[in-house]
JSON list of C-alpha atoms in Angstrom, two decimals:
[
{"chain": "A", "resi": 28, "resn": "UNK", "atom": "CA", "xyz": [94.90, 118.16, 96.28]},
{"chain": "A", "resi": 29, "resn": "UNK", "atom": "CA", "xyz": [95.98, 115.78, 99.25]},
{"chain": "A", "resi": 30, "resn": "UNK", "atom": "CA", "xyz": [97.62, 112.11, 98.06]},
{"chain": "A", "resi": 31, "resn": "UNK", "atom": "CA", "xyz": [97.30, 109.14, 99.99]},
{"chain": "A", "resi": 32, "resn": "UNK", "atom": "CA", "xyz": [99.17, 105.92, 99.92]},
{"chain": "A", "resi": 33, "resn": "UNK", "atom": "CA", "xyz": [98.26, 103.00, 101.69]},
{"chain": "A", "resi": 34, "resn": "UNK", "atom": "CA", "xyz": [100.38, 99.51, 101.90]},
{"chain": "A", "resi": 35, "resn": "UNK", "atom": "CA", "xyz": [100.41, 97.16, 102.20]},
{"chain": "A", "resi": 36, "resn": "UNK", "atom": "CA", "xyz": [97.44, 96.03, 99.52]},
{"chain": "A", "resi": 37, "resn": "UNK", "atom": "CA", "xyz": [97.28, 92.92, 101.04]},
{"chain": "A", "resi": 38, "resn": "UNK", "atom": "CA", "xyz": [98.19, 91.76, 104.22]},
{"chain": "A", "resi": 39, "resn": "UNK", "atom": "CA", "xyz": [97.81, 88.01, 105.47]},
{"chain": "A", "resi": 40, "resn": "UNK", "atom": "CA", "xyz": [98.72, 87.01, 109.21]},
{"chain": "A", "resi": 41, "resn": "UNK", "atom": "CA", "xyz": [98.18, 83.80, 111.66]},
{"chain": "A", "resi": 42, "resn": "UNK", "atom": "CA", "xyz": [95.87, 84.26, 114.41]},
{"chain": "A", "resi": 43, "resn": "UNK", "atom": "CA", "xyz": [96.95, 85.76, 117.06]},
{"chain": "A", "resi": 44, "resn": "UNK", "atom": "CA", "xyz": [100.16, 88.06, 115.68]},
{"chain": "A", "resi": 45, "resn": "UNK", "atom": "CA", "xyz": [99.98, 91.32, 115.05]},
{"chain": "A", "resi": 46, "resn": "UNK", "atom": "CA", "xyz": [99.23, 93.40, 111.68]},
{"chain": "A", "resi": 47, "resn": "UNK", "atom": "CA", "xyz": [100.05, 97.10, 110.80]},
{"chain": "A", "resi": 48, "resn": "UNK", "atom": "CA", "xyz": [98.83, 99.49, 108.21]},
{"chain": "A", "resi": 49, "resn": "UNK", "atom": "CA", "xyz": [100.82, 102.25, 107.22]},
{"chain": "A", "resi": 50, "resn": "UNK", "atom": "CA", "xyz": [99.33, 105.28, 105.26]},
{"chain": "A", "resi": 51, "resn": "UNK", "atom": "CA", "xyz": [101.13, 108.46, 104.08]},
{"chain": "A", "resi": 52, "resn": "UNK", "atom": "CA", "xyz": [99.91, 111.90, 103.08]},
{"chain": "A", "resi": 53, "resn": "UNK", "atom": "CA", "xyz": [100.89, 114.78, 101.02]},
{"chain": "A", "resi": 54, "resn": "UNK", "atom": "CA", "xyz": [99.58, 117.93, 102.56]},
{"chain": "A", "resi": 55, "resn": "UNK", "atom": "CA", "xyz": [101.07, 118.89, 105.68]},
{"chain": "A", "resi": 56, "resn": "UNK", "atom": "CA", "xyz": [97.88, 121.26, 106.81]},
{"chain": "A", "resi": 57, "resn": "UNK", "atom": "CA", "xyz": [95.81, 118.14, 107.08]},
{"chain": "A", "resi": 58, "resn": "UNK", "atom": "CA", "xyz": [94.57, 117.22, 110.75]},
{"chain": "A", "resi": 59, "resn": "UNK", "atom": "CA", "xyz": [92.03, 114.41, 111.28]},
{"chain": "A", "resi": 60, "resn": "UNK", "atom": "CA", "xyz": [93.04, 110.78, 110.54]},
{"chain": "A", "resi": 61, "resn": "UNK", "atom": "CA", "xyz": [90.73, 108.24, 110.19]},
{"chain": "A", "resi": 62, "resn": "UNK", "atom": "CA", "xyz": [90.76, 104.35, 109.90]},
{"chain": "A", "resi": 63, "resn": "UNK", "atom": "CA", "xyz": [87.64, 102.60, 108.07]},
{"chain": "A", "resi": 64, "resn": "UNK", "atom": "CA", "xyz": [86.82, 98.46, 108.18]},
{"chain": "A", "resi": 65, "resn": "UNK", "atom": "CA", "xyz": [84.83, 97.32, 105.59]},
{"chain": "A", "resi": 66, "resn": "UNK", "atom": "CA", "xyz": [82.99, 93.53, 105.97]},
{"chain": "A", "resi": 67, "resn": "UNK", "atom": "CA", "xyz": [81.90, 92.10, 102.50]},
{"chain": "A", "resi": 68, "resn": "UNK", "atom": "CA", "xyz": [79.18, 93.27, 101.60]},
{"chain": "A", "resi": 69, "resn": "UNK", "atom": "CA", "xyz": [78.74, 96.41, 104.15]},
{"chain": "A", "resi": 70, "resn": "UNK", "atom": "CA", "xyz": [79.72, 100.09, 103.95]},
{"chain": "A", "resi": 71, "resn": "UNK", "atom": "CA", "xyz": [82.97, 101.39, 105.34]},
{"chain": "A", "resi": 72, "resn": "UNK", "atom": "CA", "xyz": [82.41, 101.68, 109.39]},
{"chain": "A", "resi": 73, "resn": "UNK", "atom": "CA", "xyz": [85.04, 104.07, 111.81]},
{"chain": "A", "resi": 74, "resn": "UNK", "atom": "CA", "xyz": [87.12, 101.92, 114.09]},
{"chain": "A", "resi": 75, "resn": "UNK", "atom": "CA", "xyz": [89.80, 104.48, 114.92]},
{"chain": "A", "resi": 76, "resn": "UNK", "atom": "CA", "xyz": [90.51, 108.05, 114.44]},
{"chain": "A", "resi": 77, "resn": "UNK", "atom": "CA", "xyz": [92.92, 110.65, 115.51]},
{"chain": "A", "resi": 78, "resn": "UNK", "atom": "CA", "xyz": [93.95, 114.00, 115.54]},
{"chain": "A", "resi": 79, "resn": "UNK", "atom": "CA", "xyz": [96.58, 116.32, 114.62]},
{"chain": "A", "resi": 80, "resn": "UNK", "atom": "CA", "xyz": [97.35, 117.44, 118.39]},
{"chain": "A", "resi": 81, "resn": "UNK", "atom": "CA", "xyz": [97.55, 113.34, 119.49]},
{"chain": "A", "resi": 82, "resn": "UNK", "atom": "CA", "xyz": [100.70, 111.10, 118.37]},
{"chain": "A", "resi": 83, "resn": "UNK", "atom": "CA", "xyz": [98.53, 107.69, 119.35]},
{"chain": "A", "resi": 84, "resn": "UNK", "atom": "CA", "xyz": [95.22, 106.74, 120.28]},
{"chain": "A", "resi": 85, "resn": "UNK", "atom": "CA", "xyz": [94.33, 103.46, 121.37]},
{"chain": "A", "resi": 86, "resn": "UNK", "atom": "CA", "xyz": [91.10, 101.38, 121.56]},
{"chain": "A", "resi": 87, "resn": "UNK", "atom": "CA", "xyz": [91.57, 97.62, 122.90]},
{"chain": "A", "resi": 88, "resn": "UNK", "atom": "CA", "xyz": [93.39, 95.55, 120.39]},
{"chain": "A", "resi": 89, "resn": "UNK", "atom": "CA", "xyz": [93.55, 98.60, 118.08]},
{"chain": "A", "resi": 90, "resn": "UNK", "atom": "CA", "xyz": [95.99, 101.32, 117.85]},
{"chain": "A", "resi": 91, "resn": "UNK", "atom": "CA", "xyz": [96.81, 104.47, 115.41]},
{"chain": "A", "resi": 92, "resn": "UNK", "atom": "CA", "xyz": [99.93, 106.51, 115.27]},
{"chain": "A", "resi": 93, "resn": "UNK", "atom": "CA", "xyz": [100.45, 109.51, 113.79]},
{"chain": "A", "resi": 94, "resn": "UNK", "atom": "CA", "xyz": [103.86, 111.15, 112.47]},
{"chain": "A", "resi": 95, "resn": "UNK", "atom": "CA", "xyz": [103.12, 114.72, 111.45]},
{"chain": "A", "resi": 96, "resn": "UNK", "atom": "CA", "xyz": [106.50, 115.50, 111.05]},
{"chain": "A", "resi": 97, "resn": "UNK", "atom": "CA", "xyz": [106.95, 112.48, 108.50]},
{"chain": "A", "resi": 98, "resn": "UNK", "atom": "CA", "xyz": [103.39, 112.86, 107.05]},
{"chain": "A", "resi": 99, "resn": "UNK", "atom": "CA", "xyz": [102.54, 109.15, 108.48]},
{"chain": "A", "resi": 100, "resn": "UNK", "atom": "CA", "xyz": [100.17, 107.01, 110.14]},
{"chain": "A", "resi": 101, "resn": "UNK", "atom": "CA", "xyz": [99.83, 103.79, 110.87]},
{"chain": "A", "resi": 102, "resn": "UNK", "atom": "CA", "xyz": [97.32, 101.14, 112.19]},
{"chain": "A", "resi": 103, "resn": "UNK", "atom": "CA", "xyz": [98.20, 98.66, 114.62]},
{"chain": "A", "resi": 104, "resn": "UNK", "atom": "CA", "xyz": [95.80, 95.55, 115.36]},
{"chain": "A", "resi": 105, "resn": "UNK", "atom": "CA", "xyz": [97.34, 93.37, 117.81]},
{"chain": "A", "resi": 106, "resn": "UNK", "atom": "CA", "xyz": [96.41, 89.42, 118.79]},
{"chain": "A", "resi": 107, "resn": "UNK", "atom": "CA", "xyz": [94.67, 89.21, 115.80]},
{"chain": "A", "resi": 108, "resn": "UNK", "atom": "CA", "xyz": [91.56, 86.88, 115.04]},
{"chain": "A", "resi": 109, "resn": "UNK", "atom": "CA", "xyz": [89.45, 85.82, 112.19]},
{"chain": "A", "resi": 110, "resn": "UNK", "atom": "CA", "xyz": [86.80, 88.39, 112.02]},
{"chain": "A", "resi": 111, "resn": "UNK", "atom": "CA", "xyz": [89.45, 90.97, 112.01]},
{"chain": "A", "resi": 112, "resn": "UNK", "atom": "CA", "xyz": [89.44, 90.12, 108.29]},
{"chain": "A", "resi": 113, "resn": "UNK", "atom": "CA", "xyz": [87.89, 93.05, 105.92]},
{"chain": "A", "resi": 114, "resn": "UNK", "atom": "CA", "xyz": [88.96, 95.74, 103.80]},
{"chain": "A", "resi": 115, "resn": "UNK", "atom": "CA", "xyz": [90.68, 98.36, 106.15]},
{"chain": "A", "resi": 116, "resn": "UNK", "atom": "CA", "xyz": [91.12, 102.07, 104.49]},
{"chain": "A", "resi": 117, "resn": "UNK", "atom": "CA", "xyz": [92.59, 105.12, 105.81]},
{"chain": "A", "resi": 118, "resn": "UNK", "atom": "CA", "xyz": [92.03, 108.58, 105.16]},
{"chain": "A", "resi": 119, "resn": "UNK", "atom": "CA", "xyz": [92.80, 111.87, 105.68]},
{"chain": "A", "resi": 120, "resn": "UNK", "atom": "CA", "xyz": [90.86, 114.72, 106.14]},
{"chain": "A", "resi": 121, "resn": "UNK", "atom": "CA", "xyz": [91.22, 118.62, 107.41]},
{"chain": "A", "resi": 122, "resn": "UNK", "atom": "CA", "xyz": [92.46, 120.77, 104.77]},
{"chain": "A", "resi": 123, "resn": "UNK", "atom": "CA", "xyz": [88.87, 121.18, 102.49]},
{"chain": "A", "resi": 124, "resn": "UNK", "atom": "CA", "xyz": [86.06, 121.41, 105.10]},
{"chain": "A", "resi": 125, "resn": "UNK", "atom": "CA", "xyz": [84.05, 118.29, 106.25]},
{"chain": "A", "resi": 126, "resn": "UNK", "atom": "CA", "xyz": [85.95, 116.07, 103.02]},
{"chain": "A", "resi": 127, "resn": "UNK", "atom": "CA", "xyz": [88.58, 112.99, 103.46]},
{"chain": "A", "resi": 128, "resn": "UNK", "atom": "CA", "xyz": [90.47, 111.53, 100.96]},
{"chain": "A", "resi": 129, "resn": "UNK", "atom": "CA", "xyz": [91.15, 107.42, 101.18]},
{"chain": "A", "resi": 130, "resn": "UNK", "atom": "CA", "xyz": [93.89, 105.34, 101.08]},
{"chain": "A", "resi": 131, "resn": "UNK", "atom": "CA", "xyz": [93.55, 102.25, 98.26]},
{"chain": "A", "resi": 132, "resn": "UNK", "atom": "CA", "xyz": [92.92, 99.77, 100.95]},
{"chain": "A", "resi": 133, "resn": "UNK", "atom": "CA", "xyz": [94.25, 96.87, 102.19]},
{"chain": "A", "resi": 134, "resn": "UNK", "atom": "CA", "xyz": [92.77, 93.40, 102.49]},
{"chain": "A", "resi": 135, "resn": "UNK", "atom": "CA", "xyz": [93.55, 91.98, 105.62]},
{"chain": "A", "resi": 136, "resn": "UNK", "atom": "CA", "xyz": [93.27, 88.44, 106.16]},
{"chain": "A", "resi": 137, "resn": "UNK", "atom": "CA", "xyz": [93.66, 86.13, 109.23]},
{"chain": "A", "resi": 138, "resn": "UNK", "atom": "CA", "xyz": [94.18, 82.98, 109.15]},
{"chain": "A", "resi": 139, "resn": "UNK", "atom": "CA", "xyz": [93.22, 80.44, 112.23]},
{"chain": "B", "resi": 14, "resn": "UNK", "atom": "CA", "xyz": [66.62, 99.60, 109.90]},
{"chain": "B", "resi": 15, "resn": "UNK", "atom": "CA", "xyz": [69.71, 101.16, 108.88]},
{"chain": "B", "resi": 16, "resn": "UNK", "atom": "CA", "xyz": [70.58, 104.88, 109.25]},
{"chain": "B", "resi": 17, "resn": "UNK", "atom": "CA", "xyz": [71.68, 104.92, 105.77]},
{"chain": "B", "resi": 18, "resn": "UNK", "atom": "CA", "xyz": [69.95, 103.68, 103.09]},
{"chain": "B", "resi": 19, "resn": "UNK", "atom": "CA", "xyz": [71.05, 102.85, 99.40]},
{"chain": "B", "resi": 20, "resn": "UNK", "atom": "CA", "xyz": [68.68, 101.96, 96.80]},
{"chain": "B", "resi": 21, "resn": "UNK", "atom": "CA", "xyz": [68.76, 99.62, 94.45]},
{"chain": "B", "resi": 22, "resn": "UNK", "atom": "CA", "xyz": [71.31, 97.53, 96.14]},
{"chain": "B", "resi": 23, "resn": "UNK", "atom": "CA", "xyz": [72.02, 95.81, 92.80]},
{"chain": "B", "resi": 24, "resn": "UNK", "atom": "CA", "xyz": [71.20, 97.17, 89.08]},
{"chain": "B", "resi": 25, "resn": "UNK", "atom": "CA", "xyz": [72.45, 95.94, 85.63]},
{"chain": "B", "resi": 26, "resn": "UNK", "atom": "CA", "xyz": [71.35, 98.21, 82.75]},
{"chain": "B", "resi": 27, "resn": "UNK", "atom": "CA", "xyz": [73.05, 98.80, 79.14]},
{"chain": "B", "resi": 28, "resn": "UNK", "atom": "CA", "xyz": [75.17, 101.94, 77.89]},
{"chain": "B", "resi": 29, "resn": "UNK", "atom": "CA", "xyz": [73.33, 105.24, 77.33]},
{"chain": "B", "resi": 30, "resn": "UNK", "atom": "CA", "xyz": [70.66, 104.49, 80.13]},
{"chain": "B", "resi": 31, "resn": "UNK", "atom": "CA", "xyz": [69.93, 106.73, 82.69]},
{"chain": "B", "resi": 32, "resn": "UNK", "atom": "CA", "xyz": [70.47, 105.53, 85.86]},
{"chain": "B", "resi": 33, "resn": "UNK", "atom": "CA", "xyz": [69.58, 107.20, 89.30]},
{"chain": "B", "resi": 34, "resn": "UNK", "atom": "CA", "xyz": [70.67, 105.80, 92.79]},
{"chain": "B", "resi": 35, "resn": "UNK", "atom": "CA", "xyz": [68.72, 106.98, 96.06]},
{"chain": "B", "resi": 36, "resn": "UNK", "atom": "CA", "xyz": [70.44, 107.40, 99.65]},
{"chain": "B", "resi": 37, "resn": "UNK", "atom": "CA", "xyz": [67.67, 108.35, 102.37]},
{"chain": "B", "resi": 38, "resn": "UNK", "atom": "CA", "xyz": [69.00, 108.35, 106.35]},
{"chain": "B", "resi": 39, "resn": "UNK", "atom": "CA", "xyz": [67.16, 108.93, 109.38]},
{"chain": "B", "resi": 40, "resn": "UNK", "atom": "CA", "xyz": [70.77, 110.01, 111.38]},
{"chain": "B", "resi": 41, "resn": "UNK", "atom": "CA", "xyz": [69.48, 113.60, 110.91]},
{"chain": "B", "resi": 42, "resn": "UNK", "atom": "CA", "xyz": [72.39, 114.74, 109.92]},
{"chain": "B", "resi": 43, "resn": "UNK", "atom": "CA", "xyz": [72.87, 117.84, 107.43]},
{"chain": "B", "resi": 44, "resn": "UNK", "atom": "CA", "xyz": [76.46, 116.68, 105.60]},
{"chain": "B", "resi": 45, "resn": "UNK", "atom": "CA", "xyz": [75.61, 113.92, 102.57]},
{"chain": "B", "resi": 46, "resn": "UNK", "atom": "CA", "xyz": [78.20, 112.59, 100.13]},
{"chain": "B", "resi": 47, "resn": "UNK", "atom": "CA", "xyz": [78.14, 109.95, 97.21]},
{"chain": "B", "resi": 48, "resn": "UNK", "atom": "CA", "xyz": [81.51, 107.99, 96.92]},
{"chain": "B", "resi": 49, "resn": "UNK", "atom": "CA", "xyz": [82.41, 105.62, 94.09]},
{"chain": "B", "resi": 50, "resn": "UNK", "atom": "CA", "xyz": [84.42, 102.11, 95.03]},
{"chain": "B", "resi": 51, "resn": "UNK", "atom": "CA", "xyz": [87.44, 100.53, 92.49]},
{"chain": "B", "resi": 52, "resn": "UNK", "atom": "CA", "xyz": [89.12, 97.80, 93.50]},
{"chain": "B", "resi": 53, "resn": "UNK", "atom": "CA", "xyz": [92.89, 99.04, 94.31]},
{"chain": "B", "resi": 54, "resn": "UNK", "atom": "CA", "xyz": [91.83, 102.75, 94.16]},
{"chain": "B", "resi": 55, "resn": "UNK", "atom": "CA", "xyz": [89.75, 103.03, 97.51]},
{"chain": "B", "resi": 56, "resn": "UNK", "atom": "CA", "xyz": [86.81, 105.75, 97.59]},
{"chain": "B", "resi": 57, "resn": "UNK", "atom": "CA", "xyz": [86.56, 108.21, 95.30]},
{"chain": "B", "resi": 58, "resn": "UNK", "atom": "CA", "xyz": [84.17, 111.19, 96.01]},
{"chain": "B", "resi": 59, "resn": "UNK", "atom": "CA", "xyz": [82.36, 112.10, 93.39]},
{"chain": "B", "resi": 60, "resn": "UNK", "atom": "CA", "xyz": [79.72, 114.70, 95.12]},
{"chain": "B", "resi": 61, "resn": "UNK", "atom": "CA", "xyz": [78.83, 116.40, 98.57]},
{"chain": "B", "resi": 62, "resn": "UNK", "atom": "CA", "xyz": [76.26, 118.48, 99.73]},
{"chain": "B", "resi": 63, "resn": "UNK", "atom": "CA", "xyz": [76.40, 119.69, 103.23]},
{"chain": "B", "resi": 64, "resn": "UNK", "atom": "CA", "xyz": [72.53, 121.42, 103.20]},
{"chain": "B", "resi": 65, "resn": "UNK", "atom": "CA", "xyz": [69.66, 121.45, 101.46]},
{"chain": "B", "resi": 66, "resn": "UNK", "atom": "CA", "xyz": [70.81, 124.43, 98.81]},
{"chain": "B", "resi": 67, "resn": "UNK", "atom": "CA", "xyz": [74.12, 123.46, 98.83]},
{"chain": "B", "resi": 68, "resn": "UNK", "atom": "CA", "xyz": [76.13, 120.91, 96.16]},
{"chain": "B", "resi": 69, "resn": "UNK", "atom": "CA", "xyz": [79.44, 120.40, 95.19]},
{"chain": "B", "resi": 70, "resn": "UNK", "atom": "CA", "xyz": [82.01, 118.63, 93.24]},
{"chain": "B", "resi": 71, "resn": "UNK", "atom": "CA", "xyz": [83.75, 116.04, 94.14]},
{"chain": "B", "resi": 72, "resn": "UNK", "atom": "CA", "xyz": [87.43, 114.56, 93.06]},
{"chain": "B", "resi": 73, "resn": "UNK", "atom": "CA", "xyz": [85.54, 112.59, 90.09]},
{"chain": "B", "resi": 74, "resn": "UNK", "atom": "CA", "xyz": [82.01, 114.39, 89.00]},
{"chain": "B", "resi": 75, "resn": "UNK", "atom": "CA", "xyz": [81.90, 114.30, 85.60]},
{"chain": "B", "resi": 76, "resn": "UNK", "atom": "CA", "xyz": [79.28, 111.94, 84.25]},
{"chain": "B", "resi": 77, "resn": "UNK", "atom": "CA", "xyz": [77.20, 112.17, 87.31]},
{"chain": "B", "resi": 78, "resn": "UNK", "atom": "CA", "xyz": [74.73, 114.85, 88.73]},
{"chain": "B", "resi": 79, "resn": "UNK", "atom": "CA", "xyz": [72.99, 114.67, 92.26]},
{"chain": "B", "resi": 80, "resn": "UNK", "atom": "CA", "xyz": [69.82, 116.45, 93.59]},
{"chain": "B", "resi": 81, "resn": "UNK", "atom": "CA", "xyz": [69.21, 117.21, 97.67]},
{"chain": "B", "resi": 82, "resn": "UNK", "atom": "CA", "xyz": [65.67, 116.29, 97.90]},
{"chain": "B", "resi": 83, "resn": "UNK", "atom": "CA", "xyz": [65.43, 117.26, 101.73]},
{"chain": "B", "resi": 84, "resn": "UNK", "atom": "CA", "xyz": [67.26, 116.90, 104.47]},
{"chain": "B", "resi": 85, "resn": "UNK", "atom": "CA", "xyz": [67.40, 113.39, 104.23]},
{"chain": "B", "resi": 86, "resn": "UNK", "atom": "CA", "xyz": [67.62, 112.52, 100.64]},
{"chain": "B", "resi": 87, "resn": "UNK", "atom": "CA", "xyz": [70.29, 112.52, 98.34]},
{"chain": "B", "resi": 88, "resn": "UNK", "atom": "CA", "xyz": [70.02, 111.51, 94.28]},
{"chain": "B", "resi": 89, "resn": "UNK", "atom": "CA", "xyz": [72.99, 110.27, 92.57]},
{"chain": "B", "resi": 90, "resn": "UNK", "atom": "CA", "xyz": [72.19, 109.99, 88.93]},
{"chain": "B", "resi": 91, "resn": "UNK", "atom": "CA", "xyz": [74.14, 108.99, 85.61]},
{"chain": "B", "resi": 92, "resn": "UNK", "atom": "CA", "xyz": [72.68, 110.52, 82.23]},
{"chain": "B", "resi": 93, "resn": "UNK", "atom": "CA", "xyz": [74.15, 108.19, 79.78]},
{"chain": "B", "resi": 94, "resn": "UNK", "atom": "CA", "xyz": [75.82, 105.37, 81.32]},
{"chain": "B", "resi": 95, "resn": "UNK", "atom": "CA", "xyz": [79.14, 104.20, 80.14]},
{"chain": "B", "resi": 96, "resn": "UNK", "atom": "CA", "xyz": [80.77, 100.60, 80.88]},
{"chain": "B", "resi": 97, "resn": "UNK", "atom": "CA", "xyz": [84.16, 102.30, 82.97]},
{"chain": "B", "resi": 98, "resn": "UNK", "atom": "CA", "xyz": [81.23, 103.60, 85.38]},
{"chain": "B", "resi": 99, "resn": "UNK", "atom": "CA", "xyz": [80.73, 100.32, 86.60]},
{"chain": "B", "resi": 100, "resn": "UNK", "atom": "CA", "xyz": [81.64, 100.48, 90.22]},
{"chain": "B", "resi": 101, "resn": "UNK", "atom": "CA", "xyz": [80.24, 100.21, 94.01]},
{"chain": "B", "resi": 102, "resn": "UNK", "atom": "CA", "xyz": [78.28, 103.78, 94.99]},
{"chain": "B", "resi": 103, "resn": "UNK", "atom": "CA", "xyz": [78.18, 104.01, 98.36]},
{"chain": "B", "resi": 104, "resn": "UNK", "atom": "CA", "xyz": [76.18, 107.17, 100.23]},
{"chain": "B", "resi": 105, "resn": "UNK", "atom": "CA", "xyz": [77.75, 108.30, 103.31]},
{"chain": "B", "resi": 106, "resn": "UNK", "atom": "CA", "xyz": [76.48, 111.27, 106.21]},
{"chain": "B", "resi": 107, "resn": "UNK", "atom": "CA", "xyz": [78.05, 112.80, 108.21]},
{"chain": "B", "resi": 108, "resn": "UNK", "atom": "CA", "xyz": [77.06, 115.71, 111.55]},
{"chain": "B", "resi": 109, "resn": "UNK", "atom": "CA", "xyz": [78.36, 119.53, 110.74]},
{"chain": "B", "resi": 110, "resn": "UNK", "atom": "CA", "xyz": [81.11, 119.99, 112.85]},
{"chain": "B", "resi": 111, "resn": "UNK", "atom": "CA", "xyz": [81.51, 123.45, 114.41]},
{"chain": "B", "resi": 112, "resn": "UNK", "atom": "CA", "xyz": [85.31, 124.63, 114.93]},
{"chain": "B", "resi": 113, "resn": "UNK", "atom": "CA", "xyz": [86.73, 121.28, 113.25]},
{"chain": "B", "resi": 114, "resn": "UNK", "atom": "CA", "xyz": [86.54, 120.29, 109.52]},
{"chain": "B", "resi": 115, "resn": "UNK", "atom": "CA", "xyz": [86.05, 116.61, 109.82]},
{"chain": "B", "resi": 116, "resn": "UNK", "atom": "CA", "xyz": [84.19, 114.01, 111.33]},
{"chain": "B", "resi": 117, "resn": "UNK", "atom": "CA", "xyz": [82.78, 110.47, 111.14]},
{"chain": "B", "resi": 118, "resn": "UNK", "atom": "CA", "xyz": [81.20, 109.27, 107.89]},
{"chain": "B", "resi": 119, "resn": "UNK", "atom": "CA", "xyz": [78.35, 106.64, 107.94]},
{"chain": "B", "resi": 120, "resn": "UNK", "atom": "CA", "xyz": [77.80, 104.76, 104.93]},
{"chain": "B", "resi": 121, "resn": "UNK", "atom": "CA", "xyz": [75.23, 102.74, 103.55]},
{"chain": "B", "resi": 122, "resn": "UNK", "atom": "CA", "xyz": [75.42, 99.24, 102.32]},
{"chain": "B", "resi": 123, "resn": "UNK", "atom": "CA", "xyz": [76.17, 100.31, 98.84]},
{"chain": "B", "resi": 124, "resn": "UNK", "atom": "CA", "xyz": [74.55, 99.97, 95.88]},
{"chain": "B", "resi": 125, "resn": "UNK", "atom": "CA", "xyz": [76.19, 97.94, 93.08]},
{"chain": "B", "resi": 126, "resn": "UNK", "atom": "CA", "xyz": [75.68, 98.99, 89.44]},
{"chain": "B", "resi": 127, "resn": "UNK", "atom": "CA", "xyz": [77.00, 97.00, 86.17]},
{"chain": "B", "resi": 128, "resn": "UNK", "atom": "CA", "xyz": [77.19, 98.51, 82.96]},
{"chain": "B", "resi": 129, "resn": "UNK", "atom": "CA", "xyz": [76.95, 96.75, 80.26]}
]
């Protein structure tokens, strides 16, 4: 089945720079890649996705970029504040119909 | 209200109980799953059902069994609960997506279960 690695596990930053996620997969028929937040003490909620046709997608301060030819992705969160802190997953979906597979996670903290 | 939602939020019991965990959501859509949180190993699916008379295996189902109620009810339940089930459960939904194979997942709050 499909094998996802996320790093880092923990990421801390200052306000205000920049933090990126990287996540790589094993099956090269996949084709949908999302990214999840997670607040403490909520469910997982979509903040970015892409597709296997796109190479980057962006949404504000957000960004995902896809290397198909690598089997990457990555997450890029630019100017960074405080309630940018959460749990941030990716994962990978595409090959089994309507099921992803997550990344570990990484904890993403911002500091003021 | 929420779309998705997870009851109990929080439960405690001892080994060998049988425990059962309830997702209901008003989102209407067909596609339900039950995922297990670990720290450091990210969500796990255990089951999916994407209609009423259909259920299936997830990456990590053994120990667990699930019933579709309806539409909008999905049963995750543990027969004889161990300790290394200890975990977050968290339901998710998603809409059937014609001509692609994935799609946005909406999770509940997630319901927290100790085993002692």
């Amino acid at each position: 089945g499909e094998n996802v690695e996320q790093h880092p596990s923990t990421l801390s930053v200052q306000e205000g720079d920049s933090a990126v996620i990287k996540c790589t997969y094993s099956d090269s028929a996949s084709n949908y890649f999302p990214w999840y937040k997670q607040e403490l003490g909520k469910g997982p909620q979509l903040i970015i996705d892409i597709r296997s046709n796109v190479g980057e997608k962006k949404d504000q301060r957000i960004a995902v970029t896809l290397n198909k030819t690598a089997k990457h992705f990555s997450l890029h969160i630019t100017e960074t504040q405080p309630e940018d802190s959460a749990v941030y997953f990716c994962a990978v979906g595409g090959t089994s119909y309507g099921k992803l597979t997550f990344g570990q996670g990484t904890i993403l903290t911002v500091h003021p | 209200d929420a779309d998705v939602t997870q009851t109990p939020r929080n439960r405690i019991t001892k080994t060998g109980k049988r425990i059962m965990l309830e997702c209901s959501q008003t989102k209407g859509h067909d596609r339900m799953y039950w995922y297990r949180q670990d720290p450091g190993l990210g969500l796990q699916l255990i089951y999916y059902s994407f209609d009423v008379k259909d259920i299936n295996k997830g990456e990590i189902s053994d120990g667990y069994s699930v019933s579709r109620q309806a539409q909008a009810k999905f049963s995750l339940s543990l027969e004889s609960a161990i300790p290394n089930q200890t975990a977050l459960y968290f339901c998710a939904t998603s809409e059937g997506m014609e001509g692609l194979t994935s799609g946005e997942l909406f999770f509940g709050e997630g319901s927290r279960l100790t085993v002692l």
